[in-house]
Amino acid sequence: MSDNRRNEQPNHAAIEAERGRLRERHLRPGGERPPSSARGLHHTALISGDVERTIRFYQDVLEFPLTELIENRDYPGSSHFFFDIGNRNLLAFFDFPGLDVGPYAEVLGGLHHVAISVEPERWTHLVDNLTKAGVEHVVHSGVSVYFRDPDGARVELIADPLGEMYGDEVL
């Protein structure tokens, strides 16, 4: 992408018009949508640069219990480990010892952030944990906190219930 294009301001009216066109064409009212073919998110897998550091962050700071630590079947010597994020959903990690996978980078088709719903009282407690641990974070709209994990992946803790976004139903 050229430097000129990066400095262009988006045409918000045109973007909203395109969203409207897409909603009109593809979004069906709740009662008219077919059921999903999926049962739910089994796990999301991220990459860890240091297994113990990742465990300390997710288990000790965010209070997501480690549930399993096994060898990655696809890469001998690599670990595959899981954290409970509620409702039988898992956040998983791989490490790739000996491979230079490089730092986190936002790319098309890549991860922007993982958003995890927590109870409002727990949300406040976890924001305090982030502060105490010295983790830079930004609170948005009083219900979301955004931060980066030890390897740079963006994480959001949101106090809204599953299926809601800032008080609006999205499911």
Short mmCIF file of N, CA and C in Angstrom, two decimals, residues 8-166:
data_model
loop_
_atom_site.label_atom_id
_atom_site.label_comp_id
_atom_site.label_asym_id
_atom_site.label_seq_id
_atom_site.Cartn_x
_atom_site.Cartn_y
_atom_site.Cartn_z
N GLU A 8 -5.07 8.72 3.48
CA GLU A 8 -6.41 9.09 3.05
C GLU A 8 -7.40 8.89 4.20
N GLN A 9 -8.32 9.83 4.33
CA GLN A 9 -9.38 9.70 5.31
C GLN A 9 -10.51 8.86 4.71
N PRO A 10 -11.05 7.93 5.48
CA PRO A 10 -12.14 7.11 4.93
C PRO A 10 -13.40 7.95 4.70
N ASN A 11 -14.15 7.58 3.70
CA ASN A 11 -15.42 8.22 3.41
C ASN A 11 -16.47 7.51 4.25
N HIS A 12 -16.75 8.08 5.42
CA HIS A 12 -17.65 7.41 6.37
C HIS A 12 -19.06 7.23 5.81
N ALA A 13 -19.56 8.18 5.06
CA ALA A 13 -20.90 8.04 4.47
C ALA A 13 -20.93 6.87 3.50
N ALA A 14 -19.91 6.74 2.68
CA ALA A 14 -19.86 5.63 1.72
C ALA A 14 -19.72 4.29 2.44
N ILE A 15 -18.92 4.28 3.50
CA ILE A 15 -18.75 3.03 4.26
C ILE A 15 -20.06 2.63 4.91
N GLU A 16 -20.78 3.58 5.50
CA GLU A 16 -22.06 3.25 6.12
C GLU A 16 -23.08 2.83 5.07
N ALA A 17 -23.06 3.44 3.91
CA ALA A 17 -23.97 3.03 2.82
C ALA A 17 -23.68 1.59 2.42
N GLU A 18 -22.41 1.22 2.36
CA GLU A 18 -22.05 -0.16 2.02
C GLU A 18 -22.51 -1.12 3.12
N ARG A 19 -22.35 -0.72 4.38
CA ARG A 19 -22.86 -1.56 5.48
C ARG A 19 -24.37 -1.76 5.33
N GLY A 20 -25.07 -0.68 5.00
CA GLY A 20 -26.52 -0.78 4.82
C GLY A 20 -26.88 -1.74 3.70
N ARG A 21 -26.14 -1.66 2.59
CA ARG A 21 -26.38 -2.57 1.47
C ARG A 21 -26.15 -4.02 1.90
N LEU A 22 -25.07 -4.25 2.62
CA LEU A 22 -24.76 -5.61 3.08
C LEU A 22 -25.81 -6.12 4.07
N ARG A 23 -26.23 -5.26 5.01
CA ARG A 23 -27.29 -5.67 5.95
C ARG A 23 -28.56 -6.04 5.18
N GLU A 24 -28.94 -5.18 4.24
CA GLU A 24 -30.17 -5.42 3.46
C GLU A 24 -30.08 -6.73 2.69
N ARG A 25 -28.94 -7.00 2.13
CA ARG A 25 -28.79 -8.19 1.28
C ARG A 25 -28.61 -9.48 2.08
N HIS A 26 -27.89 -9.41 3.22
CA HIS A 26 -27.49 -10.65 3.89
C HIS A 26 -28.04 -10.87 5.30
N LEU A 27 -28.41 -9.82 6.01
CA LEU A 27 -28.82 -9.97 7.41
C LEU A 27 -30.31 -10.28 7.50
N ARG A 28 -30.63 -11.41 8.12
CA ARG A 28 -32.02 -11.82 8.28
C ARG A 28 -32.45 -11.59 9.72
N PRO A 29 -33.72 -11.22 9.93
CA PRO A 29 -34.22 -11.09 11.31
C PRO A 29 -34.06 -12.42 12.05
N GLY A 30 -33.90 -12.32 13.38
CA GLY A 30 -33.65 -13.51 14.19
C GLY A 30 -34.57 -14.68 13.92
N GLY A 31 -35.84 -14.45 13.78
CA GLY A 31 -36.80 -15.53 13.54
C GLY A 31 -36.71 -16.14 12.15
N GLU A 32 -36.02 -15.49 11.24
CA GLU A 32 -35.91 -15.98 9.87
C GLU A 32 -34.56 -16.63 9.57
N ARG A 33 -33.65 -16.58 10.50
CA ARG A 33 -32.32 -17.16 10.27
C ARG A 33 -32.37 -18.66 10.47
N PRO A 34 -31.68 -19.40 9.61
CA PRO A 34 -31.59 -20.85 9.85
C PRO A 34 -30.67 -21.09 11.06
N PRO A 35 -30.82 -22.23 11.70
CA PRO A 35 -29.90 -22.53 12.80
C PRO A 35 -28.48 -22.70 12.28
N SER A 36 -27.51 -22.38 13.10
CA SER A 36 -26.12 -22.55 12.72
C SER A 36 -25.79 -24.02 12.57
N SER A 37 -24.88 -24.32 11.69
CA SER A 37 -24.41 -25.70 11.55
C SER A 37 -23.40 -26.06 12.63
N ALA A 38 -22.94 -25.06 13.39
CA ALA A 38 -21.91 -25.30 14.41
C ALA A 38 -22.53 -25.48 15.79
N ARG A 39 -21.79 -26.15 16.68
CA ARG A 39 -22.22 -26.30 18.07
C ARG A 39 -21.65 -25.21 18.96
N GLY A 40 -20.58 -24.57 18.53
CA GLY A 40 -19.93 -23.54 19.33
C GLY A 40 -18.45 -23.51 19.02
N LEU A 41 -17.75 -22.59 19.65
CA LEU A 41 -16.32 -22.47 19.46
C LEU A 41 -15.62 -23.46 20.38
N HIS A 42 -14.96 -24.44 19.81
CA HIS A 42 -14.25 -25.44 20.62
C HIS A 42 -13.04 -24.81 21.27
N HIS A 43 -12.18 -24.20 20.46
CA HIS A 43 -11.06 -23.43 20.98
C HIS A 43 -10.51 -22.52 19.90
N THR A 44 -9.89 -21.47 20.33
CA THR A 44 -9.12 -20.59 19.47
C THR A 44 -7.67 -20.83 19.84
N ALA A 45 -6.80 -21.05 18.87
CA ALA A 45 -5.40 -21.36 19.15
C ALA A 45 -4.52 -20.18 18.76
N LEU A 46 -3.73 -19.73 19.72
CA LEU A 46 -2.76 -18.66 19.52
C LEU A 46 -1.36 -19.25 19.65
N ILE A 47 -0.36 -18.45 19.41
CA ILE A 47 1.02 -18.92 19.50
C ILE A 47 1.68 -18.30 20.71
N SER A 48 2.38 -19.11 21.46
CA SER A 48 3.09 -18.68 22.66
C SER A 48 4.59 -18.73 22.42
N GLY A 49 5.28 -17.69 22.84
CA GLY A 49 6.73 -17.67 22.75
C GLY A 49 7.39 -18.30 23.96
N ASP A 50 6.64 -18.46 25.05
CA ASP A 50 7.18 -19.02 26.29
C ASP A 50 6.00 -19.63 27.06
N VAL A 51 5.97 -20.95 27.14
CA VAL A 51 4.83 -21.66 27.73
C VAL A 51 4.58 -21.20 29.17
N GLU A 52 5.61 -21.17 30.00
CA GLU A 52 5.38 -20.81 31.40
C GLU A 52 4.92 -19.36 31.54
N ARG A 53 5.50 -18.45 30.77
CA ARG A 53 5.07 -17.04 30.82
C ARG A 53 3.60 -16.92 30.43
N THR A 54 3.19 -17.66 29.41
CA THR A 54 1.80 -17.64 28.97
C THR A 54 0.88 -18.20 30.05
N ILE A 55 1.29 -19.30 30.68
CA ILE A 55 0.49 -19.88 31.76
C ILE A 55 0.35 -18.88 32.90
N ARG A 56 1.46 -18.27 33.30
CA ARG A 56 1.39 -17.30 34.41
C ARG A 56 0.44 -16.15 34.07
N PHE A 57 0.48 -15.66 32.84
CA PHE A 57 -0.38 -14.55 32.45
C PHE A 57 -1.86 -14.95 32.45
N TYR A 58 -2.17 -16.01 31.72
CA TYR A 58 -3.59 -16.37 31.56
C TYR A 58 -4.18 -17.00 32.82
N GLN A 59 -3.40 -17.76 33.56
CA GLN A 59 -3.93 -18.40 34.77
C GLN A 59 -3.85 -17.47 35.99
N ASP A 60 -2.72 -16.78 36.15
CA ASP A 60 -2.54 -15.98 37.36
C ASP A 60 -3.14 -14.58 37.26
N VAL A 61 -2.97 -13.91 36.12
CA VAL A 61 -3.50 -12.55 35.98
C VAL A 61 -4.97 -12.56 35.57
N LEU A 62 -5.29 -13.34 34.51
CA LEU A 62 -6.66 -13.36 34.01
C LEU A 62 -7.55 -14.40 34.69
N GLU A 63 -6.94 -15.29 35.45
CA GLU A 63 -7.67 -16.30 36.22
C GLU A 63 -8.45 -17.28 35.35
N PHE A 64 -7.86 -17.66 34.21
CA PHE A 64 -8.41 -18.72 33.36
C PHE A 64 -7.63 -19.99 33.70
N PRO A 65 -8.26 -20.98 34.31
CA PRO A 65 -7.52 -22.18 34.71
C PRO A 65 -6.93 -22.95 33.53
N LEU A 66 -5.68 -23.37 33.69
CA LEU A 66 -5.04 -24.27 32.74
C LEU A 66 -5.72 -25.61 32.87
N THR A 67 -6.17 -26.19 31.74
CA THR A 67 -6.90 -27.46 31.80
C THR A 67 -6.13 -28.64 31.23
N GLU A 68 -5.14 -28.38 30.37
CA GLU A 68 -4.38 -29.48 29.78
C GLU A 68 -3.11 -28.92 29.16
N LEU A 69 -2.07 -29.75 29.14
CA LEU A 69 -0.79 -29.41 28.52
C LEU A 69 -0.27 -30.69 27.90
N ILE A 70 -0.28 -30.75 26.56
CA ILE A 70 0.10 -31.97 25.84
C ILE A 70 1.06 -31.62 24.71
N GLU A 71 1.62 -32.63 24.08
CA GLU A 71 2.45 -32.39 22.91
C GLU A 71 1.55 -32.10 21.71
N ASN A 72 1.97 -31.15 20.88
CA ASN A 72 1.28 -30.82 19.65
C ASN A 72 1.48 -31.98 18.67
N ARG A 73 0.41 -32.59 18.25
CA ARG A 73 0.51 -33.76 17.36
C ARG A 73 1.11 -33.43 16.01
N ASP A 74 1.07 -32.15 15.61
CA ASP A 74 1.56 -31.75 14.29
C ASP A 74 3.03 -31.35 14.26
N TYR A 75 3.63 -31.14 15.44
CA TYR A 75 5.00 -30.66 15.47
C TYR A 75 5.69 -31.22 16.71
N PRO A 76 6.40 -32.32 16.60
CA PRO A 76 7.04 -32.93 17.77
C PRO A 76 7.91 -31.93 18.53
N GLY A 77 7.78 -31.92 19.83
CA GLY A 77 8.50 -30.99 20.69
C GLY A 77 7.71 -29.74 21.02
N SER A 78 6.66 -29.50 20.26
CA SER A 78 5.79 -28.35 20.49
C SER A 78 4.72 -28.71 21.51
N SER A 79 4.34 -27.76 22.33
CA SER A 79 3.27 -27.97 23.31
C SER A 79 1.96 -27.39 22.80
N HIS A 80 0.87 -28.02 23.22
CA HIS A 80 -0.49 -27.54 22.94
C HIS A 80 -1.15 -27.50 24.31
N PHE A 81 -1.58 -26.31 24.73
CA PHE A 81 -2.15 -26.20 26.08
C PHE A 81 -3.38 -25.32 26.06
N PHE A 82 -4.25 -25.54 27.05
CA PHE A 82 -5.61 -25.02 27.02
C PHE A 82 -5.98 -24.33 28.33
N PHE A 83 -6.78 -23.27 28.20
CA PHE A 83 -7.32 -22.56 29.35
C PHE A 83 -8.84 -22.54 29.25
N ASP A 84 -9.50 -22.71 30.38
CA ASP A 84 -10.95 -22.66 30.47
C ASP A 84 -11.39 -21.20 30.46
N ILE A 85 -12.19 -20.81 29.46
CA ILE A 85 -12.72 -19.44 29.42
C ILE A 85 -14.24 -19.46 29.61
N GLY A 86 -14.76 -20.53 30.19
CA GLY A 86 -16.18 -20.60 30.52
C GLY A 86 -17.02 -21.26 29.45
N ASN A 87 -18.17 -21.77 29.87
CA ASN A 87 -19.15 -22.38 28.97
C ASN A 87 -18.56 -23.46 28.07
N ARG A 88 -17.60 -24.20 28.60
CA ARG A 88 -16.93 -25.29 27.88
C ARG A 88 -16.17 -24.79 26.65
N ASN A 89 -15.76 -23.52 26.67
CA ASN A 89 -14.95 -22.92 25.62
C ASN A 89 -13.51 -22.86 26.10
N LEU A 90 -12.59 -23.01 25.18
CA LEU A 90 -11.17 -23.05 25.51
C LEU A 90 -10.39 -22.03 24.70
N LEU A 91 -9.38 -21.46 25.35
CA LEU A 91 -8.38 -20.67 24.66
C LEU A 91 -7.13 -21.53 24.67
N ALA A 92 -6.60 -21.82 23.50
CA ALA A 92 -5.48 -22.76 23.37
C ALA A 92 -4.26 -22.04 22.83
N PHE A 93 -3.11 -22.66 23.06
CA PHE A 93 -1.84 -22.12 22.59
C PHE A 93 -0.97 -23.25 22.08
N PHE A 94 -0.11 -22.89 21.13
CA PHE A 94 0.99 -23.73 20.68
C PHE A 94 2.27 -22.96 20.95
N ASP A 95 3.34 -23.67 21.24
CA ASP A 95 4.66 -23.07 21.14
C ASP A 95 5.38 -23.81 20.03
N PHE A 96 6.33 -23.20 19.42
CA PHE A 96 7.08 -23.82 18.33
C PHE A 96 8.57 -23.65 18.59
N PRO A 97 9.10 -24.43 19.55
CA PRO A 97 10.52 -24.29 19.86
C PRO A 97 11.38 -24.60 18.64
N GLY A 98 12.37 -23.75 18.44
CA GLY A 98 13.27 -23.96 17.33
C GLY A 98 12.84 -23.28 16.04
N LEU A 99 11.62 -22.78 15.99
CA LEU A 99 11.15 -22.05 14.80
C LEU A 99 11.14 -20.57 15.11
N ASP A 100 11.56 -19.78 14.18
CA ASP A 100 11.52 -18.33 14.35
C ASP A 100 10.21 -17.84 13.75
N VAL A 101 9.15 -17.82 14.58
CA VAL A 101 7.84 -17.43 14.06
C VAL A 101 7.66 -15.92 14.04
N GLY A 102 8.56 -15.17 14.67
CA GLY A 102 8.49 -13.71 14.63
C GLY A 102 7.43 -13.15 15.56
N PRO A 103 7.41 -11.84 15.72
CA PRO A 103 6.46 -11.21 16.63
C PRO A 103 5.06 -11.17 16.03
N TYR A 104 4.10 -10.87 16.88
CA TYR A 104 2.71 -10.73 16.45
C TYR A 104 2.62 -9.68 15.35
N ALA A 105 1.82 -9.95 14.34
CA ALA A 105 1.59 -8.98 13.27
C ALA A 105 0.13 -9.06 12.85
N GLU A 106 -0.48 -7.91 12.65
CA GLU A 106 -1.85 -7.88 12.16
C GLU A 106 -1.81 -7.97 10.64
N VAL A 107 -2.42 -9.00 10.10
CA VAL A 107 -2.42 -9.23 8.66
C VAL A 107 -3.82 -9.64 8.23
N LEU A 108 -4.13 -9.44 6.95
CA LEU A 108 -5.42 -9.90 6.45
C LEU A 108 -5.56 -11.39 6.71
N GLY A 109 -6.70 -11.77 7.22
CA GLY A 109 -6.93 -13.17 7.54
C GLY A 109 -6.36 -13.55 8.89
N GLY A 110 -5.69 -12.63 9.57
CA GLY A 110 -5.09 -12.91 10.87
C GLY A 110 -6.01 -12.48 12.01
N LEU A 111 -5.52 -12.65 13.18
CA LEU A 111 -6.26 -12.33 14.40
C LEU A 111 -6.20 -10.84 14.68
N HIS A 112 -7.33 -10.22 14.91
CA HIS A 112 -7.35 -8.83 15.38
C HIS A 112 -7.39 -8.82 16.89
N HIS A 113 -8.37 -9.50 17.49
CA HIS A 113 -8.39 -9.66 18.93
C HIS A 113 -9.33 -10.80 19.30
N VAL A 114 -9.15 -11.30 20.50
CA VAL A 114 -10.04 -12.31 21.07
C VAL A 114 -10.85 -11.59 22.15
N ALA A 115 -12.17 -11.64 22.06
CA ALA A 115 -13.04 -11.00 23.04
C ALA A 115 -13.66 -12.09 23.92
N ILE A 116 -13.49 -11.94 25.22
CA ILE A 116 -13.97 -12.94 26.18
C ILE A 116 -14.92 -12.26 27.15
N SER A 117 -16.12 -12.80 27.27
CA SER A 117 -17.13 -12.26 28.17
C SER A 117 -16.85 -12.70 29.60
N VAL A 118 -16.94 -11.74 30.52
CA VAL A 118 -16.80 -12.02 31.96
C VAL A 118 -17.91 -11.28 32.70
N GLU A 119 -18.27 -11.79 33.86
CA GLU A 119 -19.28 -11.13 34.69
C GLU A 119 -18.79 -9.73 35.06
N PRO A 120 -19.70 -8.74 35.17
CA PRO A 120 -19.28 -7.37 35.47
C PRO A 120 -18.41 -7.24 36.73
N GLU A 121 -18.74 -7.96 37.80
CA GLU A 121 -17.93 -7.88 39.02
C GLU A 121 -16.54 -8.47 38.78
N ARG A 122 -16.47 -9.54 38.04
CA ARG A 122 -15.20 -10.17 37.71
C ARG A 122 -14.39 -9.26 36.79
N TRP A 123 -15.07 -8.56 35.86
CA TRP A 123 -14.41 -7.64 34.94
C TRP A 123 -13.62 -6.59 35.72
N THR A 124 -14.26 -5.98 36.71
CA THR A 124 -13.59 -4.96 37.52
C THR A 124 -12.38 -5.55 38.23
N HIS A 125 -12.53 -6.74 38.78
CA HIS A 125 -11.42 -7.43 39.46
C HIS A 125 -10.27 -7.70 38.50
N LEU A 126 -10.58 -8.16 37.29
CA LEU A 126 -9.53 -8.48 36.33
C LEU A 126 -8.84 -7.23 35.80
N VAL A 127 -9.57 -6.12 35.66
CA VAL A 127 -8.93 -4.86 35.28
C VAL A 127 -7.94 -4.47 36.37
N ASP A 128 -8.32 -4.65 37.63
CA ASP A 128 -7.39 -4.38 38.75
C ASP A 128 -6.17 -5.30 38.66
N ASN A 129 -6.38 -6.57 38.32
CA ASN A 129 -5.25 -7.50 38.15
C ASN A 129 -4.29 -7.02 37.07
N LEU A 130 -4.84 -6.55 35.95
CA LEU A 130 -3.99 -6.04 34.87
C LEU A 130 -3.17 -4.85 35.36
N THR A 131 -3.81 -3.96 36.10
CA THR A 131 -3.11 -2.79 36.64
C THR A 131 -1.99 -3.23 37.58
N LYS A 132 -2.31 -4.13 38.51
CA LYS A 132 -1.32 -4.60 39.47
C LYS A 132 -0.15 -5.31 38.79
N ALA A 133 -0.43 -6.00 37.69
CA ALA A 133 0.61 -6.74 36.97
C ALA A 133 1.40 -5.82 36.02
N GLY A 134 1.02 -4.56 35.94
CA GLY A 134 1.72 -3.62 35.07
C GLY A 134 1.42 -3.80 33.60
N VAL A 135 0.28 -4.40 33.28
CA VAL A 135 -0.10 -4.64 31.88
C VAL A 135 -0.82 -3.39 31.36
N GLU A 136 -0.27 -2.78 30.31
CA GLU A 136 -0.94 -1.63 29.70
C GLU A 136 -2.29 -2.06 29.18
N HIS A 137 -3.31 -1.24 29.44
CA HIS A 137 -4.65 -1.57 28.98
C HIS A 137 -5.46 -0.30 28.79
N VAL A 138 -6.52 -0.42 28.00
CA VAL A 138 -7.41 0.70 27.72
C VAL A 138 -8.83 0.23 27.98
N VAL A 139 -9.54 0.99 28.81
CA VAL A 139 -10.95 0.71 29.07
C VAL A 139 -11.78 1.51 28.08
N HIS A 140 -12.76 0.83 27.46
CA HIS A 140 -13.61 1.47 26.47
C HIS A 140 -15.07 1.23 26.84
N SER A 141 -15.87 2.28 26.83
CA SER A 141 -17.32 2.21 27.06
C SER A 141 -17.69 1.62 28.42
N GLY A 142 -16.76 1.56 29.34
CA GLY A 142 -17.06 1.09 30.69
C GLY A 142 -17.31 -0.39 30.82
N VAL A 143 -17.25 -1.14 29.71
CA VAL A 143 -17.48 -2.59 29.78
C VAL A 143 -16.41 -3.40 29.06
N SER A 144 -15.52 -2.73 28.33
CA SER A 144 -14.47 -3.44 27.59
C SER A 144 -13.11 -2.96 28.06
N VAL A 145 -12.19 -3.90 28.20
CA VAL A 145 -10.80 -3.55 28.45
C VAL A 145 -9.97 -4.28 27.41
N TYR A 146 -9.10 -3.53 26.72
CA TYR A 146 -8.24 -4.08 25.68
C TYR A 146 -6.80 -4.05 26.17
N PHE A 147 -6.06 -5.11 25.86
CA PHE A 147 -4.66 -5.21 26.25
C PHE A 147 -4.00 -6.23 25.35
N ARG A 148 -2.69 -6.34 25.46
CA ARG A 148 -1.93 -7.35 24.70
C ARG A 148 -1.40 -8.39 25.67
N ASP A 149 -1.40 -9.63 25.21
CA ASP A 149 -0.83 -10.69 26.03
C ASP A 149 0.69 -10.63 25.91
N PRO A 150 1.42 -11.49 26.61
CA PRO A 150 2.89 -11.41 26.58
C PRO A 150 3.51 -11.54 25.20
N ASP A 151 2.79 -12.12 24.24
CA ASP A 151 3.32 -12.26 22.88
C ASP A 151 2.73 -11.24 21.91
N GLY A 152 1.94 -10.31 22.42
CA GLY A 152 1.43 -9.23 21.58
C GLY A 152 0.04 -9.42 21.03
N ALA A 153 -0.59 -10.57 21.24
CA ALA A 153 -1.96 -10.77 20.75
C ALA A 153 -2.90 -9.85 21.52
N ARG A 154 -3.83 -9.25 20.82
CA ARG A 154 -4.81 -8.38 21.47
C ARG A 154 -5.91 -9.23 22.10
N VAL A 155 -6.26 -8.85 23.32
CA VAL A 155 -7.33 -9.53 24.05
C VAL A 155 -8.28 -8.45 24.56
N GLU A 156 -9.56 -8.76 24.52
CA GLU A 156 -10.59 -7.89 25.10
C GLU A 156 -11.35 -8.70 26.14
N LEU A 157 -11.50 -8.13 27.32
CA LEU A 157 -12.44 -8.68 28.30
C LEU A 157 -13.64 -7.76 28.26
N ILE A 158 -14.82 -8.34 28.06
CA ILE A 158 -16.04 -7.54 27.92
C ILE A 158 -17.05 -7.99 28.97
N ALA A 159 -17.65 -7.03 29.66
CA ALA A 159 -18.60 -7.34 30.72
C ALA A 159 -20.01 -7.56 30.19
N ASP A 160 -20.21 -7.42 28.90
CA ASP A 160 -21.52 -7.72 28.31
C ASP A 160 -21.72 -9.23 28.28
N PRO A 161 -22.99 -9.68 28.41
CA PRO A 161 -23.27 -11.11 28.30
C PRO A 161 -22.96 -11.63 26.90
N LEU A 162 -22.78 -12.94 26.80
CA LEU A 162 -22.61 -13.56 25.49
C LEU A 162 -23.81 -13.20 24.62
N GLY A 163 -23.55 -12.89 23.36
CA GLY A 163 -24.62 -12.55 22.43
C GLY A 163 -25.02 -11.09 22.46
N GLU A 164 -24.35 -10.26 23.28
CA GLU A 164 -24.63 -8.83 23.33
C GLU A 164 -23.35 -8.05 23.09
N MET A 165 -23.50 -6.86 22.52
CA MET A 165 -22.37 -5.96 22.30
C MET A 165 -22.81 -4.57 22.69
N TYR A 166 -22.26 -4.06 23.79
CA TYR A 166 -22.57 -2.73 24.30
C TYR A 166 -24.08 -2.55 24.47
#
